[in-house]
Amino acid sequence: MPTVSDFIIERIREWGVTRVFGFPGDGIGAFDGALGRAERHDGGLEYIRPTHEEICALMATAHAKFTGEVGVCIATSSPGAFHLLNGLYDAQMDNQPVVAIVGQQGLASVGTFNQQESNLERVFADVAAYVQTITTPEQAEAVIDIAFRTAIARHQPTVVILPHDVQAMDAVTPGAEHWVSRSSVAAASAAITPPTEAIAHAAEIINAGEKVTFLVGAGATGATDEVLEAARLAGAGIITALRGKDVVPSDIPYHTQQLGLLGSLPSLHQIKRCDTIVLLGTNYPYGEFLPATGQARGIQVDIIPEHLGVRYPTELNLWGDVKATLTALIPLLRAKEDLGWQEKIAEEMRGWEREMLAQTEVTFETGANPRKVIHELNQRLPENAIVTADAGTTADWFGHHIRLRRGMRGDLSGRLATMLAAMPYAVAAKFAYSDRTVVCTIGDGAFQMLGMNELITVKKYLDRWENGRFIVVVMHNDDLAQVSWEMRTEDGNPLWEGSQDVQSVDYAGWAELLGFRGIRLHDDASVGAAMDEAFAHDGVTLIDAYVSKNVPPLPPHITVEYAKNTAKALLRGDPSELAVIRDSAAALVTEQVERVKGALHLGGRDDDGPR
């Protein structure tokens, strides 16, 4: 007789799930046993067990991001369930469909302060769009289906709690009795299109604009062709949010990459000069980098209605899927005859690329230039490569130097910006696309958190991958560098070594201990050869890149506050004072030289003064 666990596993498969990420424990033991039976009987679900439940949830989130499918993670009761939280918040804040199946102690223990019994419904109430404990076999079908339907329709995580005794109860087919729900595996359609009159109003606003800018986020994934066609007709410049980087190919000349602290100067100029801004599938959170109130007419398109109109006082908010909405909008757009706006944007972007290249050539006494490391990595990315980045300075270098061509993918923990996500993201991407080259870029602080452990997971499952090439680039500077710079620039505080120092570890040696290739990179001269060796190796390679911690993650525009706080931090006795001054000066001089060259190339001044 099949059990409730057997039924749930089969139901999950009916929802199109083939792979789950789990960690065992007695609270989920009967369900785990059913997973094992299913695997022995007919292949069941591919069960991936990393080294920690937090990794399970981050992998499920990454799977959803890279595939568009529902990610599923599984954990035991209280301790395992609690460990899922960070990864589930990553799914919540980046709007990803994830279903967590969590064990619980037996029904009789609930509310009695028993071993590993806690109020899991209360624990998950904030992170999940739907949380429900299955208390009877008759309830299982509807609860599982609601969890999947809600995750898909709401783009949010959901949680199903399975008490241990319920897991082993006999499965029951729901009947037509009172109080019993009969459900289905049909998901709600997500291709929502706004009303015709709203689409016509959007076309009217865009057609009237002379300097139109599209700000494109990850919510436009799958709508690349529609975004490009609408931008062509509107004569629009394109900016991508960091998580929308792979939506628009990097070779589009008027795509100026990102906006904000890790963005480009052409993106900042677009924002300061545009008269119309169209936000497509983005919840871009930095309002100080959006147009001034009243400067631009605004349109926002998003499948999540709560995101509409909360970042900029938009004139029109369209609740809809980006692809479906643009498909309806494009026939109403008039092709711009004057493309001067686009052409100026493209010219400025060419200048910015020269500036980024010049920044990679700056040399530092304290290690390799981290910009050069990521630039040389970018130069060697093969077709369809997948690149993950971690929170911290790796996100800065990802934004400034990684250029994703059509077919490539790239992602990171966005609004949550949790450390260590780059490794589980990369491993999940490799499981989803085992024929592709996957590259993880991660700081040494994040790598020490749980990232090092995941090389063990890679070793465990490596033989399942069609293409063995998996490259990890550890930015080794013995410092939590992003926070060190934030302490200086945001609060005027000097570096506090007690909080910021990262114990130096031979990361390449750790990779070699596991049977992988380890490459140690100490200076700029060895960067190219290290990258060549890594990409030539059909296996796992860890590049231990000893880089300078004093390279400033320069924003495209240095504010007075940024400069004042940094100076204040140095005057207060920053232990890296001399190196920071020397290395920052080198970077700033290079920046100014390139901007002067750009100004001369463009004919001197622009609307915002000298470049």
XYZ file of C-alpha atoms in Angstrom:
611
model
C 0.000 0.000 0.000
C 1.554 3.367 -0.984
C 2.113 5.821 1.826
C 1.498 9.548 1.999
C 5.207 9.995 1.247
C 4.964 7.766 -1.837
C 1.999 9.798 -3.057
C 3.755 13.143 -2.506
C 6.842 11.992 -4.393
C 4.748 10.918 -7.356
C 2.768 14.157 -7.200
C 5.984 16.184 -7.239
C 7.008 14.330 -10.392
C 3.637 15.152 -11.956
C 4.484 18.818 -11.353
C 7.480 18.350 -13.632
C 10.153 18.097 -10.947
C 13.030 15.706 -11.692
C 15.661 16.874 -9.183
C 15.462 17.807 -5.505
C 18.053 19.098 -3.047
C 17.844 17.560 0.389
C 19.519 16.699 3.671
C 18.232 13.831 5.834
C 17.166 13.571 9.461
C 14.775 11.579 11.597
C 12.047 14.193 11.300
C 11.843 13.558 7.552
C 12.960 9.916 7.792
C 9.880 8.159 6.430
C 9.780 10.523 3.455
C 13.483 9.916 2.806
C 12.794 6.179 2.885
C 10.121 6.640 0.229
C 12.574 8.634 -1.899
C 14.966 5.696 -1.691
C 12.244 3.203 -2.669
C 11.255 5.322 -5.646
C 14.867 5.567 -6.805
C 15.339 1.795 -6.606
C 12.018 1.063 -8.290
C 11.867 3.446 -11.255
C 14.571 6.091 -10.914
C 12.374 8.366 -8.793
C 13.662 11.868 -8.258
C 17.317 12.736 -8.592
C 18.281 13.444 -4.999
C 21.225 15.805 -4.532
C 22.587 15.988 -1.007
C 25.035 18.860 -0.466
C 26.796 19.499 2.835
C 24.247 21.740 4.579
C 20.535 22.514 4.472
C 21.203 26.176 3.695
C 22.956 25.007 0.547
C 19.896 22.888 -0.320
C 17.660 25.947 -0.287
C 20.150 28.106 -2.206
C 20.506 25.333 -4.804
C 16.733 25.106 -5.160
C 16.580 28.879 -5.658
C 19.372 28.769 -8.237
C 17.685 25.878 -10.043
C 14.532 27.977 -10.333
C 16.517 30.982 -11.581
C 18.479 29.115 -14.229
C 15.736 26.774 -15.490
C 12.431 28.560 -14.874
C 11.212 25.410 -13.101
C 10.131 25.010 -9.495
C 13.070 24.365 -7.181
C 12.481 21.809 -4.421
C 14.428 21.458 -1.174
C 13.894 18.946 1.624
C 14.990 19.028 5.256
C 14.234 17.515 8.627
C 12.413 19.187 11.523
C 13.616 22.095 13.656
C 17.403 22.277 13.063
C 17.269 21.351 9.385
C 14.180 23.469 8.819
C 15.830 26.506 10.403
C 18.893 26.075 8.208
C 16.709 26.412 5.089
C 15.633 29.918 5.986
C 18.421 31.951 4.398
C 18.052 30.205 1.038
C 14.270 30.567 1.169
C 14.614 34.288 1.860
C 16.839 34.455 -1.208
C 13.976 32.893 -3.192
C 11.445 35.260 -1.641
C 13.430 38.423 -2.279
C 14.381 37.435 -5.828
C 10.865 36.177 -6.641
C 11.599 32.516 -7.339
C 9.225 29.522 -7.195
C 10.611 27.141 -4.568
C 8.775 24.463 -2.593
C 10.327 23.337 0.689
C 9.225 20.022 2.187
C 10.045 19.993 5.879
C 9.788 17.242 8.456
C 8.125 17.596 11.834
C 7.874 15.408 14.910
C 4.734 13.294 15.236
C 1.308 14.914 15.491
C 0.940 14.069 19.175
C 4.119 16.040 19.949
C 3.014 19.293 18.378
C 2.825 22.066 20.947
C 4.241 19.913 23.783
C 7.874 21.176 23.828
C 9.160 17.843 22.589
C 12.606 17.066 21.166
C 13.108 19.001 17.894
C 9.457 20.051 17.882
C 8.800 23.710 17.175
C 6.095 25.864 15.670
C 7.287 25.583 12.086
C 4.218 27.279 10.645
C 5.117 30.375 12.664
C 8.799 30.056 11.721
C 8.081 30.072 7.983
C 5.146 32.510 8.035
C 7.258 35.494 7.002
C 9.307 33.867 4.260
C 6.690 31.740 2.506
C 3.627 32.714 0.493
C 1.936 29.517 1.684
C 2.749 27.338 4.720
C 0.705 24.320 5.678
C 1.071 21.204 7.812
C -0.418 18.020 6.349
C -2.331 16.403 9.195
C -4.366 13.745 7.309
C -3.756 11.653 4.194
C -6.849 13.139 2.553
C -5.286 16.589 2.801
C -1.996 15.736 1.065
C -3.128 16.125 -2.542
C -4.594 19.609 -2.147
C -1.780 20.940 0.031
C 0.962 19.807 -2.362
C -0.908 21.224 -5.350
C -1.602 24.543 -3.644
C 2.066 24.812 -2.679
C 3.204 24.332 -6.278
C 0.477 26.480 -7.816
C 1.188 29.300 -5.373
C 4.954 29.131 -5.881
C 4.513 29.333 -9.657
C 1.813 32.030 -9.708
C 3.249 34.203 -6.941
C 6.950 33.658 -7.786
C 7.570 32.914 -4.130
C 8.686 30.064 -1.870
C 6.103 27.863 -0.177
C 6.502 25.331 2.624
C 4.814 21.980 3.251
C 5.323 20.540 6.743
C 5.119 16.747 7.090
C 4.802 15.248 10.584
C 6.781 12.019 10.878
C 3.787 9.777 11.534
C 1.754 11.281 8.671
C 4.626 10.526 6.286
C 4.122 6.789 6.856
C 0.298 6.703 6.832
C -1.475 4.943 3.971
C -2.227 7.231 1.056
C -5.897 7.992 0.430
C -7.587 9.110 -2.769
C -9.763 12.115 -1.844
C -13.462 11.573 -2.363
C -16.389 13.937 -2.762
C -17.065 14.159 0.959
C -17.752 17.339 2.882
C -14.526 19.182 3.881
C -12.397 17.181 1.429
C -10.716 19.038 -1.433
C -9.896 17.379 -4.740
C -7.100 19.084 -6.600
C -5.150 19.032 -9.865
C -1.626 19.591 -11.155
C -2.709 22.373 -13.494
C -0.775 25.597 -12.896
C -2.368 28.997 -13.392
C -1.431 30.769 -16.617
C 1.239 33.403 -15.983
C 1.115 35.099 -19.408
C -0.885 38.059 -18.114
C -1.438 40.926 -20.562
C -2.718 44.341 -19.394
C -5.935 45.761 -20.891
C -5.861 47.106 -24.453
C -6.378 50.703 -23.353
C -3.428 50.485 -20.943
C -1.191 49.108 -23.712
C -2.274 51.972 -25.968
C -1.466 54.503 -23.228
C 2.009 52.975 -22.816
C 2.630 53.276 -26.560
C 1.515 56.908 -26.479
C 4.010 57.728 -23.682
C 6.921 55.936 -25.378
C 6.162 57.381 -28.808
C 6.156 60.892 -27.338
C 9.554 60.455 -25.675
C 12.723 61.766 -27.294
C 15.166 60.225 -24.823
C 13.728 56.870 -23.813
C 15.532 54.509 -21.443
C 14.593 50.906 -20.684
C 15.659 49.591 -17.262
C 15.486 45.799 -17.608
C 15.506 43.279 -14.782
C 15.426 39.522 -14.319
C 11.636 39.666 -14.591
C 12.205 40.089 -18.339
C 13.977 36.731 -18.633
C 12.679 34.964 -21.729
C 11.719 38.268 -23.382
C 15.092 39.218 -24.896
C 13.819 39.488 -28.461
C 10.817 41.563 -27.426
C 12.949 43.936 -25.321
C 15.371 44.464 -28.209
C 12.615 45.056 -30.750
C 10.793 47.529 -28.516
C 14.070 49.377 -27.843
C 14.847 49.481 -31.562
C 11.505 51.045 -32.375
C 11.628 53.483 -29.456
C 15.234 54.472 -30.141
C 15.818 53.603 -26.495
C 18.973 53.083 -24.518
C 19.019 49.967 -22.342
C 20.266 49.578 -18.780
C 20.118 46.214 -17.043
C 19.733 45.625 -13.340
C 22.436 43.315 -12.003
C 20.198 40.238 -12.082
C 18.946 41.252 -15.533
C 22.465 41.299 -16.952
C 21.926 38.180 -19.077
C 18.579 39.341 -20.485
C 20.198 41.790 -22.911
C 23.302 40.636 -24.860
C 26.433 42.625 -24.129
C 27.087 43.321 -27.810
C 24.050 45.578 -28.133
C 25.892 48.915 -28.492
C 23.332 50.968 -26.558
C 23.196 48.484 -23.674
C 25.193 50.275 -20.976
C 25.171 47.415 -18.460
C 24.337 48.205 -14.840
C 23.336 51.279 -12.847
C 24.472 52.496 -9.454
C 27.520 51.835 -7.304
C 28.679 48.947 -9.492
C 27.280 50.363 -12.697
C 28.629 52.400 -15.577
C 28.902 56.129 -16.197
C 26.867 55.873 -19.448
C 24.042 54.283 -17.422
C 24.187 57.149 -14.934
C 24.130 59.666 -17.774
C 21.127 57.929 -19.347
C 19.216 58.227 -16.103
C 20.149 61.890 -15.601
C 19.107 62.870 -19.145
C 16.201 60.624 -20.132
C 12.711 62.032 -20.549
C 10.985 58.635 -20.446
C 11.871 55.593 -18.353
C 10.348 52.136 -18.839
C 10.997 49.626 -16.054
C 10.655 46.075 -17.335
C 10.564 43.290 -14.769
C 12.744 45.031 -12.222
C 12.380 45.977 -8.581
C 15.564 48.078 -8.726
C 15.969 49.248 -5.107
C 18.320 52.244 -5.333
C 16.030 55.228 -5.793
C 18.889 57.731 -5.694
C 20.003 56.442 -9.106
C 16.603 56.838 -10.759
C 15.447 60.056 -12.474
C 14.527 63.076 -10.402
C 10.828 63.373 -9.655
C 9.117 65.036 -12.598
C 12.129 64.630 -14.899
C 10.818 61.634 -16.825
C 7.492 60.075 -17.646
C 7.526 56.587 -16.203
C 6.044 53.201 -17.110
C 6.536 50.007 -15.115
C 5.711 46.466 -16.224
C 5.840 43.658 -13.662
C 4.142 40.332 -13.007
C 4.269 41.071 -9.260
C 1.715 43.818 -8.586
C 3.227 44.807 -5.219
C 6.359 45.995 -7.049
C 4.511 48.475 -9.213
C 5.028 52.159 -8.550
C 7.145 51.858 -5.404
C 10.553 52.932 -6.795
C 9.645 55.892 -9.004
C 6.428 57.942 -9.344
C 5.391 56.223 -12.564
C 2.586 57.553 -14.716
C 1.447 54.096 -15.797
C 1.763 50.734 -14.041
C 1.103 47.633 -16.119
C 0.453 44.426 -14.220
C 1.577 41.783 -16.661
C 4.194 39.390 -17.927
C 6.961 41.340 -19.678
C 7.037 39.134 -22.785
C 3.254 39.126 -23.256
C 2.997 42.857 -22.556
C 5.745 43.811 -25.010
C 4.248 41.511 -27.638
C 1.015 43.503 -27.388
C 2.852 46.841 -27.237
C 5.301 46.491 -30.136
C 2.730 46.867 -32.984
C 1.736 50.253 -31.503
C 5.256 51.695 -31.316
C 6.392 54.092 -34.042
C 9.981 53.647 -35.226
C 12.076 56.660 -34.246
C 13.742 58.386 -37.178
C 16.226 60.356 -35.095
C 18.547 57.860 -33.390
C 20.896 60.479 -31.940
C 20.024 59.453 -28.358
C 20.949 55.828 -28.997
C 24.081 56.784 -30.904
C 25.357 59.052 -28.130
C 24.737 56.303 -25.587
C 26.637 53.797 -27.723
C 29.571 56.179 -28.128
C 29.763 56.800 -24.395
C 29.645 53.056 -23.767
C 32.618 52.504 -26.041
C 34.481 55.066 -23.953
C 33.462 53.308 -20.750
C 34.772 50.002 -22.055
C 38.108 51.698 -22.731
C 38.076 52.988 -19.165
C 37.319 49.521 -17.759
C 40.153 48.068 -19.821
C 42.533 50.741 -18.538
C 41.520 49.931 -14.945
C 42.562 46.314 -15.493
C 46.070 47.440 -16.407
C 46.713 49.324 -13.148
C 49.335 47.488 -11.094
C 49.378 47.169 -7.310
C 52.153 46.239 -4.915
C 50.002 44.065 -2.711
C 48.799 41.438 -5.190
C 47.178 40.971 -8.565
C 44.600 43.463 -9.807
C 41.205 41.793 -9.176
C 39.755 43.653 -12.142
C 42.348 42.042 -14.420
C 41.486 38.597 -13.080
C 37.790 38.971 -13.959
C 38.519 40.771 -17.243
C 40.779 37.948 -18.428
C 38.172 35.436 -17.300
C 35.559 37.264 -19.357
C 37.805 37.219 -22.436
C 37.810 33.395 -22.372
C 34.176 32.613 -21.657
C 32.929 30.052 -24.208
C 29.492 30.115 -25.806
C 26.645 29.316 -23.399
C 28.857 29.663 -20.333
C 27.222 30.272 -16.942
C 28.866 32.658 -14.468
C 27.891 33.106 -10.833
C 29.076 35.896 -8.550
C 29.004 36.291 -4.814
C 28.045 39.253 -2.668
C 30.955 41.586 -2.007
C 33.580 42.918 -4.372
C 33.092 39.963 -6.728
C 29.687 41.485 -7.520
C 31.430 44.779 -8.376
C 33.867 43.078 -10.741
C 31.008 40.963 -12.190
C 29.092 44.150 -12.970
C 32.079 46.054 -14.350
C 33.880 43.383 -16.354
C 31.684 40.369 -17.199
C 29.957 40.715 -20.580
C 27.353 38.033 -21.227
C 26.665 37.273 -24.872
C 23.395 35.790 -26.109
C 22.930 32.307 -24.695
C 25.141 32.901 -21.677
C 23.689 33.042 -18.192
C 24.806 34.829 -15.064
C 23.269 35.329 -11.650
C 23.811 35.999 -7.972
C 21.827 36.569 -4.799
C 20.119 39.854 -5.628
C 18.034 41.726 -3.090
C 19.147 39.548 -0.166
C 22.764 39.666 -1.368
C 23.722 36.808 0.898
C 27.326 35.699 1.035
C 28.356 32.192 -0.147
C 25.510 31.850 -2.706
C 27.912 31.761 -5.677
C 29.028 28.178 -4.964
C 25.600 26.519 -4.568
C 24.374 28.590 -7.506
C 27.221 27.305 -9.677
C 26.765 23.691 -8.623
C 22.999 23.850 -9.216
C 23.653 25.403 -12.638
C 26.019 22.556 -13.471
C 23.390 19.974 -12.551
C 20.831 21.773 -14.720
C 23.200 22.203 -17.699
C 25.914 19.580 -17.339
C 27.104 20.191 -20.920
C 28.010 23.834 -20.239
C 31.071 25.450 -18.731
C 30.206 26.913 -15.324
C 32.346 29.511 -13.549
C 31.970 30.553 -9.919
C 33.556 33.841 -8.811
C 33.696 34.158 -5.035
C 35.583 36.032 -2.330
C 37.685 34.193 0.213
C 35.386 35.219 3.068
C 32.334 33.733 1.354
C 34.308 30.681 0.261
C 35.185 29.963 3.882
C 31.573 30.233 5.061
C 30.266 27.111 3.281
C 31.739 27.409 -0.193
C 34.758 25.235 0.544
C 32.436 22.448 1.635
C 30.711 22.438 -1.712
C 33.849 21.225 -3.458
C 33.066 18.002 -1.575
C 29.620 17.990 -3.206
C 31.261 18.561 -6.591
C 33.582 15.585 -5.983
C 30.624 13.408 -5.012
C 28.595 14.101 -8.157
C 31.217 14.954 -10.773
C 30.679 11.759 -12.758
C 27.087 12.832 -13.525
C 28.230 15.806 -15.595
C 28.579 15.530 -19.350
C 31.146 18.358 -19.494
C 33.514 18.265 -16.539
C 34.696 21.874 -16.860
C 33.826 23.660 -13.632
C 35.983 26.647 -12.627
C 36.069 28.329 -9.234
C 37.882 31.666 -8.975
C 38.594 32.561 -5.357
C 39.509 36.228 -4.875
C 42.086 35.710 -2.146
C 42.836 38.951 -0.277
C 42.481 37.848 3.373
C 39.871 40.558 3.905
C 36.113 41.027 3.851
C 36.890 43.695 1.293
C 33.433 44.975 0.397
C 32.548 45.595 4.033
C 35.969 47.162 4.625
C 35.256 49.687 1.876
C 31.701 50.233 3.121
C 33.080 51.018 6.581
C 35.267 53.689 5.019
C 32.913 55.191 2.449
C 29.564 54.974 4.269
C 30.508 55.584 7.894
C 33.965 57.160 7.793
C 35.337 54.371 9.972
C 38.818 52.924 9.575
C 39.272 49.259 8.817
C 38.841 47.154 11.958
C 41.067 44.131 11.534
C 39.276 42.208 14.280
C 36.138 41.998 12.144
C 37.606 42.184 8.668
C 40.612 39.882 8.566
C 40.109 36.525 6.845
C 42.478 33.736 7.829
C 44.658 32.892 4.847
C 44.143 29.365 3.527
C 45.775 27.473 0.668
C 42.580 27.184 -1.386
C 44.391 25.635 -4.344
C 45.817 23.054 -1.951
C 42.320 22.241 -0.700
C 41.206 21.650 -4.294
C 44.251 19.450 -4.930
C 43.495 17.447 -1.782
C 40.130 16.578 -3.337
C 41.752 15.542 -6.614
C 41.037 18.731 -8.546
C 43.411 21.080 -10.320
C 44.623 23.983 -8.213
C 46.274 27.063 -9.729
C 47.950 29.756 -7.620
C 47.979 33.213 -9.140
C 50.108 35.866 -7.389
C 50.577 38.692 -9.896
C 49.152 40.275 -13.019
C 51.721 38.626 -15.295
C 50.369 35.160 -14.504
C 46.651 35.912 -14.906
C 46.328 35.065 -18.615
C 48.227 31.777 -18.349
C 46.179 30.728 -15.320
C 42.939 31.351 -17.197
C 44.196 29.513 -20.280
C 45.097 26.487 -18.175
C 41.724 26.468 -16.409
C 39.668 26.666 -19.594
C 41.816 24.020 -21.304
C 41.209 21.538 -18.477
C 38.165 19.276 -18.907
C 37.599 19.013 -15.194
C 37.349 20.984 -11.977
C 39.828 23.828 -11.524
C 40.215 26.210 -8.608
C 42.139 29.415 -9.305
C 43.505 30.772 -6.049
C 43.881 34.416 -7.075
C 45.968 36.391 -4.582
C 44.634 39.884 -5.242
C 45.025 43.295 -3.660
C 42.450 44.135 -1.004
C 42.981 47.857 -1.475
C 41.546 48.219 -4.994
C 38.562 50.543 -4.600
C 35.274 49.337 -6.120
C 34.877 52.755 -7.699
C 31.340 53.914 -8.455
C 30.893 55.664 -11.814
C 30.545 58.989 -10.009
C 32.469 59.760 -6.806
C 30.202 61.735 -4.476
C 31.470 64.311 -2.032
C 30.209 62.127 0.821
C 32.108 59.086 -0.522
C 35.375 61.047 -0.722
C 34.870 62.782 2.629
C 34.090 59.561 4.503
C 37.060 57.763 2.970
C 39.388 60.573 3.972
C 37.899 60.577 7.468
C 38.486 56.826 7.802
C 42.126 57.174 6.777
C 42.698 60.058 9.182
C 41.274 57.931 12.004
C 44.087 55.433 11.602
C 43.087 52.883 8.977
C 45.712 50.102 9.268
C 45.910 49.889 5.464
C 46.153 53.667 5.104
C 49.255 53.912 2.913
C 48.245 51.033 0.623
C 44.699 52.362 0.303
C 45.949 55.836 -0.597
C 48.492 54.501 -3.098
C 46.201 51.979 -4.779
C 43.132 54.219 -4.789
C 45.179 57.038 -6.272
C 46.384 54.776 -9.075
C 42.825 53.743 -9.888
C 41.510 57.313 -9.732
C 44.297 58.687 -11.929
C 43.529 56.017 -14.535
C 39.832 56.870 -14.340
C 40.422 60.580 -14.867
C 42.889 60.070 -17.730
C 40.409 57.869 -19.564
C 37.558 60.315 -18.984
C 39.611 63.194 -20.338
C 40.383 61.091 -23.412
C 36.688 60.341 -23.724
C 35.774 64.018 -23.437
C 38.248 64.914 -26.151
C 36.864 62.125 -28.324
C 33.302 63.392 -27.829
C 34.261 67.011 -28.405
C 34.963 68.323 -24.922
C 32.018 68.751 -22.574
C 28.626 67.220 -22.236
C 25.476 68.257 -20.394
C 27.019 67.364 -17.048
C 30.343 69.144 -17.406
C 33.730 67.624 -18.112
C 33.910 63.863 -18.262
